[in-house]
Coordinates of C-alpha atoms and ligand atoms in Angstrom, one line a residue:
X605 CA 164.6 220.9 18.0
X606 CA 167.7 221.9 15.9
X607 CA 167.3 222.4 12.2
X608 CA 168.8 219.8 10.1
X609 CA 170.7 220.1 6.7
X610 CA 169.8 217.8 3.7
X611 CA 173.1 216.2 4.1
X612 CA 176.2 215.7 6.2
X613 CA 179.6 214.1 5.6
X614 CA 179.0 211.7 8.6
X615 CA 176.0 210.6 10.4
X616 CA 176.5 208.9 13.8
X617 CA 173.5 207.1 15.1
X618 CA 174.0 207.1 18.8
X619 CA 175.3 209.8 21.3
X620 CA 176.6 207.5 24.2
X621 CA 180.3 207.0 24.8
X622 CA 181.0 205.5 21.4
X623 CA 179.1 208.0 19.4
X624 CA 180.4 211.2 21.1
X625 CA 184.0 209.8 21.1
X626 CA 183.8 209.2 17.4
X627 CA 182.4 212.7 16.7
X628 CA 185.4 214.3 18.8
X629 CA 187.9 212.3 16.6
X630 CA 186.5 213.2 13.2
X631 CA 188.3 216.0 11.3
X632 CA 186.9 219.4 11.9
X633 CA 186.2 219.9 8.1
X634 CA 183.6 217.2 8.2
X635 CA 180.1 218.1 8.8
X636 CA 178.7 215.6 11.3
X637 CA 175.1 214.8 12.5
X638 CA 175.1 213.0 15.9
X639 CA 171.8 211.4 16.7
X640 CA 170.2 210.4 20.0
X641 CA 166.9 208.4 20.1
X642 CA 165.8 210.4 23.4
X643 CA 167.7 212.8 25.6
X644 CA 171.4 212.1 25.1
X645 CA 171.8 211.3 28.8
X646 CA 169.4 208.2 28.5
X647 CA 171.8 205.4 27.2
X648 CA 173.9 202.5 28.7
X649 CA 177.0 204.7 29.0
X650 CA 175.3 206.8 31.6
X651 CA 174.5 203.8 33.6
X652 CA 178.0 202.2 34.0
X653 CA 178.9 202.1 37.7
X654 CA 182.2 200.2 38.0
X655 CA 184.6 201.9 35.8
X656 CA 187.0 201.8 32.7
X657 CA 189.8 199.2 32.6
X658 CA 193.2 200.1 31.4
X659 CA 196.9 200.2 32.0
X660 CA 198.0 203.8 32.2
X661 CA 201.0 204.8 34.2
X662 CA 200.4 201.6 36.3
X663 CA 203.5 200.2 38.0
X664 CA 203.2 196.4 38.7
X665 CA 200.8 196.1 35.8
X666 CA 201.3 195.8 32.0
X667 CA 199.1 195.2 28.8
X668 CA 200.0 191.6 28.6
X669 CA 198.4 191.0 32.1
X670 CA 195.5 193.0 31.0
X671 CA 195.2 191.0 27.7
X672 CA 195.5 187.7 29.6
X673 CA 192.8 188.5 32.0
X674 CA 190.6 189.4 29.1
X675 CA 191.4 186.1 27.4
X676 CA 190.6 184.1 30.5
X677 CA 187.2 185.8 30.8
X678 CA 186.5 185.4 27.2
X679 CA 187.4 181.6 27.4
X680 CA 190.3 182.2 24.9
X681 CA 188.0 182.9 22.0
X682 CA 188.9 186.7 21.7
X683 CA 190.2 188.1 18.6
X684 CA 194.0 188.4 19.1
X685 CA 194.4 191.4 16.8
X686 CA 191.7 193.6 18.2
X687 CA 192.4 192.5 21.8
X688 CA 196.0 193.6 21.3
X689 CA 194.8 197.1 20.0
X690 CA 192.3 197.3 22.9
X691 CA 194.9 196.8 25.7
X692 CA 197.8 198.8 24.1
X693 CA 195.6 201.8 23.1
X694 CA 193.8 202.0 26.3
X695 CA 196.4 204.5 27.9
X696 CA 195.9 207.2 25.1
X697 CA 192.1 207.1 25.5
X698 CA 192.0 207.1 29.3
X699 CA 194.5 210.1 29.0
X700 CA 192.4 211.7 26.6
X701 CA 189.3 211.5 28.9
X702 CA 191.4 213.2 31.7
X703 CA 192.3 215.9 29.2
X704 CA 188.6 216.4 28.4
X705 CA 188.1 217.0 32.0
X706 CA 186.6 213.7 33.1
X707 CA 187.2 213.1 36.9
X708 CA 188.4 209.8 38.2
X709 CA 188.7 209.1 41.9
X710 CA 192.1 209.7 43.4
X711 CA 193.8 208.3 46.7
X712 CA 195.4 210.4 49.5
X713 CA 198.7 210.5 47.5
X714 CA 197.0 212.1 44.6
X715 CA 197.4 209.1 42.3
X716 CA 194.4 207.5 40.6
X717 CA 192.5 205.1 43.0
X718 CA 192.4 202.3 40.5
X719 CA 190.0 199.5 41.9
X720 CA 189.7 195.7 41.4
X721 CA 186.9 193.9 39.8
X722 CA 186.2 190.2 39.3
X723 CA 188.7 188.6 36.8
X724 CA 191.4 191.3 36.9
X725 CA 194.6 190.3 38.5
X726 CA 195.6 193.9 39.0
X727 CA 193.9 197.0 40.3
X728 CA 193.4 198.8 36.9
X729 CA 189.9 200.0 37.0
X730 CA 189.6 203.8 36.8
X731 CA 186.5 204.9 38.4
X732 CA 184.4 207.9 39.7
X733 CA 182.7 206.8 42.9
X734 CA 180.0 204.4 41.5
X735 CA 179.0 206.6 38.6
X736 CA 181.8 206.4 36.1
X737 CA 179.7 206.0 33.1
X738 CA 177.8 209.2 33.8
X739 CA 180.9 211.1 34.6
X740 CA 182.5 210.0 31.3
X741 CA 179.5 211.0 29.3
X742 CA 179.2 214.2 31.0
X743 CA 182.8 215.0 29.9
X744 CA 182.3 213.7 26.4
X745 CA 179.0 215.5 25.8
X746 CA 180.5 218.8 27.1
X747 CA 183.3 218.6 24.6
X748 CA 181.1 217.5 21.8
X749 CA 178.7 220.4 22.3
X750 CA 181.6 222.7 21.7
X751 CA 182.4 221.3 18.3
X752 CA 181.2 223.7 15.5
X753 CA 181.1 221.0 12.9
X754 CA 178.9 218.6 14.9
X755 CA 175.1 219.0 15.2
X756 CA 173.6 217.1 17.9
X757 CA 170.0 216.2 17.4
X758 CA 168.2 214.5 20.5
X759 CA 164.8 212.8 20.3
X760 CA 165.7 211.8 16.8
X761 CA 165.1 208.2 15.8
X762 CA 167.0 206.7 12.9
X763 CA 164.2 204.5 11.3
X764 CA 165.6 203.1 8.0
X765 CA 168.7 203.5 5.9
X766 CA 169.6 202.7 2.4
X767 CA 172.8 202.7 0.4
X768 CA 173.2 205.3 -2.4
X769 CA 176.0 205.7 -5.0
X770 CA 177.6 208.4 -2.7
X771 CA 177.0 206.9 0.7
X772 CA 173.6 206.5 2.4
X773 CA 170.2 208.2 2.8
X774 CA 169.1 207.9 6.4
X775 CA 165.4 208.3 7.4
X776 CA 164.7 210.0 10.6
X777 CA 161.6 210.3 12.8
X778 CA 161.4 213.6 14.8
X779 CA 158.3 214.9 16.3
X780 CA 156.1 212.4 14.5
X781 CA 157.5 213.5 11.1
X782 CA 159.8 211.7 8.8
X783 CA 162.8 213.5 7.2
X784 CA 165.6 212.0 5.0
X785 CA 169.2 213.0 5.3
X786 CA 172.0 212.0 3.1
X787 CA 175.5 211.2 4.1
X788 CA 178.8 209.8 2.9
X789 CA 179.7 207.9 6.0
X790 CA 177.4 206.3 8.5
X791 CA 178.4 205.1 12.0
X792 CA 176.2 202.9 14.0
X793 CA 176.7 203.5 17.7
X794 CA 173.2 202.6 18.9
X795 CA 174.3 200.4 22.0
X796 CA 172.9 197.1 23.3
X797 CA 169.9 195.1 23.0
X798 CA 168.7 194.6 26.5
X799 CA 165.1 195.4 25.8
X800 CA 164.7 192.2 23.8
X801 CA 164.5 190.7 27.4
X802 CA 161.8 191.0 30.1
X803 CA 164.4 192.0 32.6
X804 CA 167.6 194.0 31.9
X805 CA 170.1 196.5 33.3
X806 CA 170.0 198.4 30.0
X807 CA 168.3 201.8 29.2
X808 CA 165.1 202.1 27.4
X809 CA 166.9 202.9 24.2
X810 CA 168.5 199.5 24.0
X811 CA 166.2 197.8 21.3
X812 CA 168.8 196.9 18.9
X813 CA 167.9 199.5 16.1
X814 CA 171.4 199.9 14.6
X815 CA 171.9 196.1 14.4
X816 CA 168.6 195.7 12.7
X817 CA 169.3 198.6 10.1
X818 CA 172.9 197.3 9.6
X819 CA 171.5 193.7 8.9
X820 CA 169.0 195.3 6.4
X821 CA 172.1 197.1 4.7
X822 CA 173.7 193.8 4.3
X823 CA 176.2 193.9 7.2
X824 CA 177.3 190.7 8.9
X825 CA 175.8 190.2 12.3
X826 CA 178.0 187.9 14.5
X827 CA 177.7 186.2 17.9
X828 CA 174.5 187.8 18.9
X829 CA 173.7 185.0 21.0
X830 CA 176.8 185.8 23.3
X831 CA 174.9 187.8 26.0
X832 CA 176.1 188.4 29.4
X833 CA 173.6 188.1 32.4
X834 CA 174.5 190.0 35.5
X835 CA 173.8 188.1 38.8
X836 CA 173.0 190.9 41.0
X837 CA 170.3 193.2 39.6
X838 CA 167.9 194.7 42.2
X839 CA 164.8 192.6 42.0
X840 CA 161.8 194.8 42.8
X841 CA 159.6 192.8 40.3
X842 CA 157.6 195.8 39.2
X843 CA 160.0 197.4 36.5
X844 CA 161.6 196.1 33.4
X845 CA 164.7 198.1 34.0
X846 CA 166.6 196.5 36.8
X847 CA 168.9 198.6 38.8
X848 CA 172.4 197.2 38.8
X849 CA 174.1 196.3 42.2
X850 CA 177.7 196.5 41.0
X851 CA 180.1 193.7 41.2
X852 CA 182.2 195.7 43.3
X853 CA 179.8 195.4 46.2
X854 CA 180.7 191.7 46.3
X855 CA 184.2 192.8 45.8
X856 CA 184.0 194.7 49.1
X857 CA 182.7 191.5 50.9
X858 CA 178.9 191.3 50.3
X859 CA 177.5 187.8 50.7
X860 CA 174.8 186.1 48.5
X861 CA 171.9 184.5 50.3
X862 CA 169.2 182.1 49.1
X863 CA 165.5 182.0 50.2
X864 CA 166.4 180.6 53.5
X865 CA 168.9 183.4 54.1
X866 CA 171.7 180.9 53.7
X867 CA 175.0 181.6 51.9
X868 CA 175.0 179.0 49.0
X869 CA 178.0 179.8 46.6
X870 CA 180.1 177.1 48.4
X871 CA 178.0 174.6 46.6
X872 CA 179.0 175.9 43.2
X873 CA 182.5 177.5 43.1
X874 CA 185.5 177.8 45.4
X875 CA 185.8 181.4 44.7
X876 CA 182.3 181.9 46.5
X877 CA 180.7 185.4 45.8
X878 CA 183.9 186.5 43.9
X879 CA 183.5 183.9 41.2
X880 CA 182.9 185.6 37.7
X881 CA 179.5 187.0 37.0
X882 CA 178.4 184.2 34.5
X883 CA 179.5 181.5 37.2
X884 CA 177.6 183.3 39.8
X885 CA 174.3 183.7 37.6
X886 CA 174.6 180.1 36.8
X887 CA 174.8 179.2 40.6
X888 CA 171.8 181.3 41.4
X889 CA 169.6 179.5 38.7
X890 CA 170.8 176.1 39.9
X891 CA 170.1 177.0 43.6
X892 CA 166.7 178.3 42.6
X893 CA 165.9 175.0 41.1
X894 CA 167.3 173.2 44.3
X895 CA 165.2 175.4 46.6
X896 CA 162.2 175.8 44.4
X897 CA 162.5 179.6 45.0
X898 CA 163.4 182.7 43.1
X899 CA 164.2 184.7 46.2
X900 CA 167.9 185.8 46.6
X901 CA 169.6 188.5 48.5
X902 CA 172.8 190.4 48.6
X903 CA 174.1 191.2 52.1
X904 CA 176.8 193.7 53.0
X905 CA 175.3 194.7 56.4
X906 CA 178.1 193.1 58.3
X907 CA 180.5 195.9 56.9
X908 CA 181.1 199.4 58.3
X909 CA 177.9 201.4 57.2
X910 CA 180.0 204.6 56.6
X911 CA 182.4 203.0 54.3
X912 CA 179.6 201.3 52.4
X913 CA 177.8 204.6 51.9
X914 CA 180.9 206.4 50.9
X915 CA 182.0 203.7 48.4
X916 CA 178.5 203.2 46.8
X917 CA 176.6 206.5 47.2
X918 CA 174.5 206.0 44.1
X919 CA 173.5 202.3 44.8
X920 CA 172.9 203.2 48.4
X921 CA 170.5 206.2 47.7
X922 CA 168.8 204.4 44.8
X923 CA 168.1 201.4 47.1
X924 CA 166.8 203.7 49.9
X925 CA 164.3 205.2 47.4
X926 CA 163.2 201.6 47.0
X927 CA 162.7 201.0 50.7
X928 CA 165.9 199.1 51.3
X929 CA 168.9 200.2 53.4
X930 CA 172.1 198.6 51.9
X931 CA 174.0 199.1 55.2
X932 CA 171.5 197.5 57.4
X933 CA 169.6 194.8 55.5
X934 CA 169.9 192.2 52.7
X935 CA 168.5 193.5 49.4
X936 CA 166.6 191.3 46.8
X937 CA 168.5 190.5 43.7
X938 CA 168.2 188.3 40.6
X939 CA 170.2 187.8 37.4
X940 CA 169.1 189.7 34.3
X941 CA 170.2 190.6 30.9
X942 CA 173.1 192.9 31.1
X943 CA 175.7 193.0 27.9
X944 CA 175.9 192.0 24.4
X945 CA 179.3 190.6 23.4
X946 CA 178.3 190.1 19.7
X947 CA 176.8 192.6 17.2
X948 CA 177.6 194.2 13.9
X949 CA 180.7 192.4 12.8
X950 CA 183.7 195.0 12.2
X951 CA 187.4 194.8 11.6
X952 CA 190.2 196.5 13.7
X953 CA 189.1 200.0 12.2
X954 CA 185.4 199.4 13.0
X955 CA 184.5 199.0 9.3
X956 CA 181.7 196.6 8.4
X957 CA 181.6 194.7 5.1
X958 CA 179.2 197.4 3.7
X959 CA 181.2 200.1 2.0
X960 CA 181.5 203.3 4.3
X961 CA 179.3 201.8 7.0
X962 CA 181.0 201.7 10.5
X963 CA 179.9 200.3 14.0
X964 CA 181.3 200.8 17.3
X965 CA 180.4 200.5 21.0
X966 CA 178.1 197.9 22.3
X967 CA 176.2 197.4 18.9
X968 CA 179.4 196.2 17.3
X969 CA 181.3 193.0 17.3
X970 CA 185.0 193.5 17.4
X971 CA 185.8 190.1 19.0
X972 CA 187.7 191.6 21.9
X973 CA 185.5 190.0 24.6
X974 CA 185.6 186.6 23.2
X975 CA 182.6 184.7 24.7
X976 CA 182.4 186.6 28.0
X977 CA 183.3 190.2 28.7
X978 CA 185.8 190.9 31.5
X979 CA 184.3 193.7 33.7
X980 CA 185.0 197.3 32.7
X981 CA 186.3 196.6 29.2
X982 CA 183.3 197.7 27.4
X983 CA 183.7 201.4 27.9
X984 CA 187.2 201.0 26.8
X985 CA 186.2 199.2 23.6
X986 CA 183.6 201.9 23.0
X987 CA 186.5 204.5 23.0
X988 CA 189.1 202.7 21.3
X989 CA 187.2 201.6 18.3
X990 CA 185.1 204.6 17.8
X991 CA 188.4 206.7 17.6
X992 CA 189.7 204.2 15.1
X993 CA 186.6 204.6 13.1
X994 CA 186.9 208.2 13.0
X995 CA 190.5 208.0 12.1
X996 CA 189.7 205.7 9.2
X997 CA 186.8 208.0 7.9
X998 CA 189.3 210.9 8.1
X999 CA 191.6 208.9 5.6
X1000 CA 188.8 207.8 3.3
X1001 CA 187.0 211.0 3.2
X1002 CA 190.0 212.7 1.4
X1003 CA 188.8 211.0 -1.8
X1004 CA 185.2 211.6 -1.7
X1005 CA 183.3 213.9 -4.1
X1006 CA 181.1 216.7 -2.6
X1007 CA 178.0 215.2 -4.4
X1008 CA 175.1 213.5 -2.3
X1009 CA 172.8 211.2 -4.0
X1010 CA 169.4 210.7 -2.5
X1011 CA 167.5 207.5 -2.0
X1012 CA 163.7 207.3 -1.9
X1013 CA 162.2 205.4 0.9
X1014 CA 158.9 203.6 0.2
X1015 CA 156.4 205.8 1.9
X1016 CA 154.3 204.2 4.6
X1017 CA 150.7 205.7 4.8
X1018 CA 149.1 203.0 7.0
X1019 CA 147.5 204.2 10.1
X1020 CA 146.9 200.9 12.0
X1021 CA 149.2 200.5 14.8
X1022 CA 150.9 197.1 15.2
X1023 CA 148.9 194.6 17.2
X1024 CA 149.2 195.2 20.9
X1025 CA 151.4 192.7 22.8
X1026 CA 153.9 191.8 20.2
X1027 CA 156.8 193.4 22.2
X1028 CA 155.7 191.7 25.4
X1029 CA 155.6 188.3 23.7
X1030 CA 158.9 188.7 22.2
X1031 CA 160.6 189.6 25.5
X1032 CA 158.8 186.6 27.2
X1033 CA 160.1 184.3 24.5
X1034 CA 163.7 185.3 25.1
X1035 CA 163.4 185.4 28.9
X1036 CA 162.0 182.0 29.1
X1037 CA 164.0 180.2 26.5
X1038 CA 167.4 182.0 26.2
X1039 CA 168.2 183.1 29.7
X1040 CA 171.1 182.2 31.9
X1041 CA 170.7 178.4 31.2
X1042 CA 169.1 178.1 27.7
X1043 CA 165.9 175.9 27.5
X1044 CA 167.5 173.9 24.5
X1045 CA 164.4 171.6 24.1
X1046 CA 162.1 174.5 23.4
X1047 CA 164.4 176.5 21.4
X1048 CA 163.1 175.3 18.0
X1049 CA 159.5 176.3 19.0
X1050 CA 160.7 179.8 20.4
X1051 CA 162.5 180.3 17.0
X1052 CA 159.5 179.4 15.0
X1053 CA 157.3 181.7 17.0
X1054 CA 159.8 184.6 16.5
X1055 CA 159.6 183.9 12.8
X1056 CA 155.9 184.1 12.7
X1057 CA 156.1 187.5 14.6
X1058 CA 158.6 188.7 12.2
X1059 CA 156.3 187.8 9.3
X1060 CA 153.4 189.4 11.1
X1061 CA 155.4 192.7 11.5
X1062 CA 156.5 192.6 7.9
X1063 CA 153.5 191.4 6.1
X1064 CA 151.0 194.1 7.0
X1065 CA 151.2 197.7 6.4
X1066 CA 151.3 199.0 9.9
X1067 CA 151.8 202.5 10.9
X1068 CA 155.6 203.3 11.2
X1069 CA 155.8 204.9 14.7
X1070 CA 158.5 204.2 17.4
X1071 CA 156.5 201.3 18.7
X1072 CA 156.6 199.6 15.4
X1073 CA 160.2 200.4 14.6
X1074 CA 161.5 199.1 17.9
X1075 CA 159.3 196.0 17.8
X1076 CA 160.9 195.4 14.3
X1077 CA 164.5 195.9 15.7
X1078 CA 163.6 193.6 18.8
X1079 CA 162.1 190.8 16.6
X1080 CA 165.2 190.9 14.2
X1081 CA 167.7 190.7 17.2
X1082 CA 165.6 187.8 18.8
X1083 CA 165.6 186.1 15.5
X1084 CA 169.3 186.4 14.8
X1085 CA 170.0 185.2 18.6
X1086 CA 167.9 182.1 18.3
X1087 CA 169.0 181.3 14.8
X1088 CA 172.7 181.0 16.0
X1089 CA 171.6 178.4 18.6
X1090 CA 169.8 176.1 16.3
Ligands
LIG1456 C1 173.9 199.1 34.4 C2 175.0 199.1 33.5 C3 176.4 199.2 34.1 C4 177.5 199.0 33.3 N1 178.7 199.2 34.0 C5 179.8 199.1 33.2 C6 181.2 199.4 33.7 O1 181.3 199.7 35.0 N2 182.3 199.4 32.9 C7 182.0 199.3 31.5 O2 183.1 199.2 30.9 N3 180.9 199.0 31.0 C8 179.8 199.0 31.8 N4 178.5 198.8 31.2 C9 178.5 198.6 29.7 C10 178.7 199.9 29.0 O3 178.1 200.9 29.7 C11 178.2 200.0 27.6 O4 178.6 198.9 26.9 C12 178.6 201.2 26.8 O5 178.5 202.3 27.6 C13 177.9 201.3 25.5 O6 178.2 202.6 24.9 P1 177.4 202.9 23.6 O7 178.0 204.3 23.1 O8 177.8 201.7 22.6 O9 176.0 202.8 23.8 P2 174.9 203.7 24.6 O10 175.7 204.4 25.6 O11 173.8 202.8 25.0 O12 174.4 204.8 23.6 C14 173.5 204.5 22.5 C15 173.0 205.6 21.8 O13 172.4 205.2 20.6 C16 171.1 206.0 20.5 N5 170.2 205.3 19.7 C17 169.8 203.9 19.8 N6 168.9 203.6 18.9 C18 168.8 204.8 18.0 C19 168.1 205.0 17.0 N7 167.2 204.3 16.3 N8 168.2 206.3 16.3 C20 168.9 207.2 17.0 N9 169.7 207.1 17.9 C21 169.7 205.8 18.5 C22 170.7 206.1 22.0 O14 169.8 207.2 22.1 C23 172.1 206.4 22.6 O15 172.3 207.8 22.4 C24 177.3 198.9 31.9 C25 176.1 198.8 31.4 C26 175.0 198.8 32.2 C27 173.6 198.8 31.5

């Protein structure tokens, strides 16, 4: 483990696309600590398959069309100011990725092979096979590791934070030991909240820690109940993390089938399998009620096997490991939690209402997505607004004094672990009550039970280990989601 200083100018909690990109845009004279809860490659950014949307040297496309598609997907509830920034600054950040050495697929003419996804009226998705996120993160981490002013600390959990007169004191859990580090600026880039659900496409780090800590610091949390459910996650029923079968597979002609192996989308939407993901998720739940079965399949076995393998190598190999050959047979799928549109409320420079506290990436709410995210807009949002956070900190840091105040965290000496099963119950409550079609009748009961669990977590002096911290974050997020719905 790297040695840590007592203080840094900036602490960035999260080393996914948003955290790394912020670090890369901070001035070189600022000392930066970049945290990752586990290994830096374990995050939602690394899982992104489809690509990153943007208008960059794209004849026949323009930023108004991109903005319009985003508005349609978002049911016209998007924030007009941040949306305009997103689409108009996309080109500079995609170009920057290329300068960092990120590889995007090209066609035979040497031009970028932009692809199409549901809800986009033009081919504007830059992608690297079906592993775009991993390729972007590879490039960003490689650049970040070269920065002499940035210390990357993996396996380091931000557990608590408090405001001081000069910024923040941040408590970190490393190797079962707590350390306090002070900073002038704190950036939350902790990603999504998928682990609040039983079934999610999100990585294990997605427990909403940054949202919980920002809430404790007094930041406004907005639209946490705006959650996107992806219709086609691989359903192997044995693991919480559901491997995503990208929308692009339906884009290439895959059919959806019910428990009787019949196509069924014609009952629900004229666009059939190409309807937006929320419509398809909805249709699957209604169809499961009609047939009385949760068995659903995605089927692309009628397409050329070599083309399917070449276009979706990661998905093909991953499914093969699970015993399914995508080119030959239908594969079981079911909707699951995928993406959070809401989060820590920020302005167009990623500033929260707490002085010197910033948030970017999936944990932040910029309002760009409105009530539903357009495919491939989230990596873009992570880049555009983390860069803007860094640029704003660059300006603000000109006025800071070199002094660092230190806050004292209440020591926790308890050794009793939190009761077994709390996290399982939390996930079950959300899964059963606030999934694709909310169980509105039972929401008050669900909310009351979450409130009891929060009190149980808070009232006793439990051992402050990772299990406790994540349970606290998950309970806070579950509470804020249901509170918005009552
Ligand atoms: C399967 C899948 C496919 C997707 N496909 C696409 C796509 O094709 N296009 C697209 O635009 N978007 C896609 N998305 C969404 C997109 O990947 C994410 O929204 C985006 O990558 C989030 O980036 P981030 O930096 O905010 O979070 P992440 O990449 O998740 O990074 C979060 C970081 O925070 C750290 N962290 C968390 N808690 C703590 C803590 N307490 N202490 C210290 N560190 C902490 C983690 O360790 C991690 O480093 C997909 C998401 C998934 C799950």
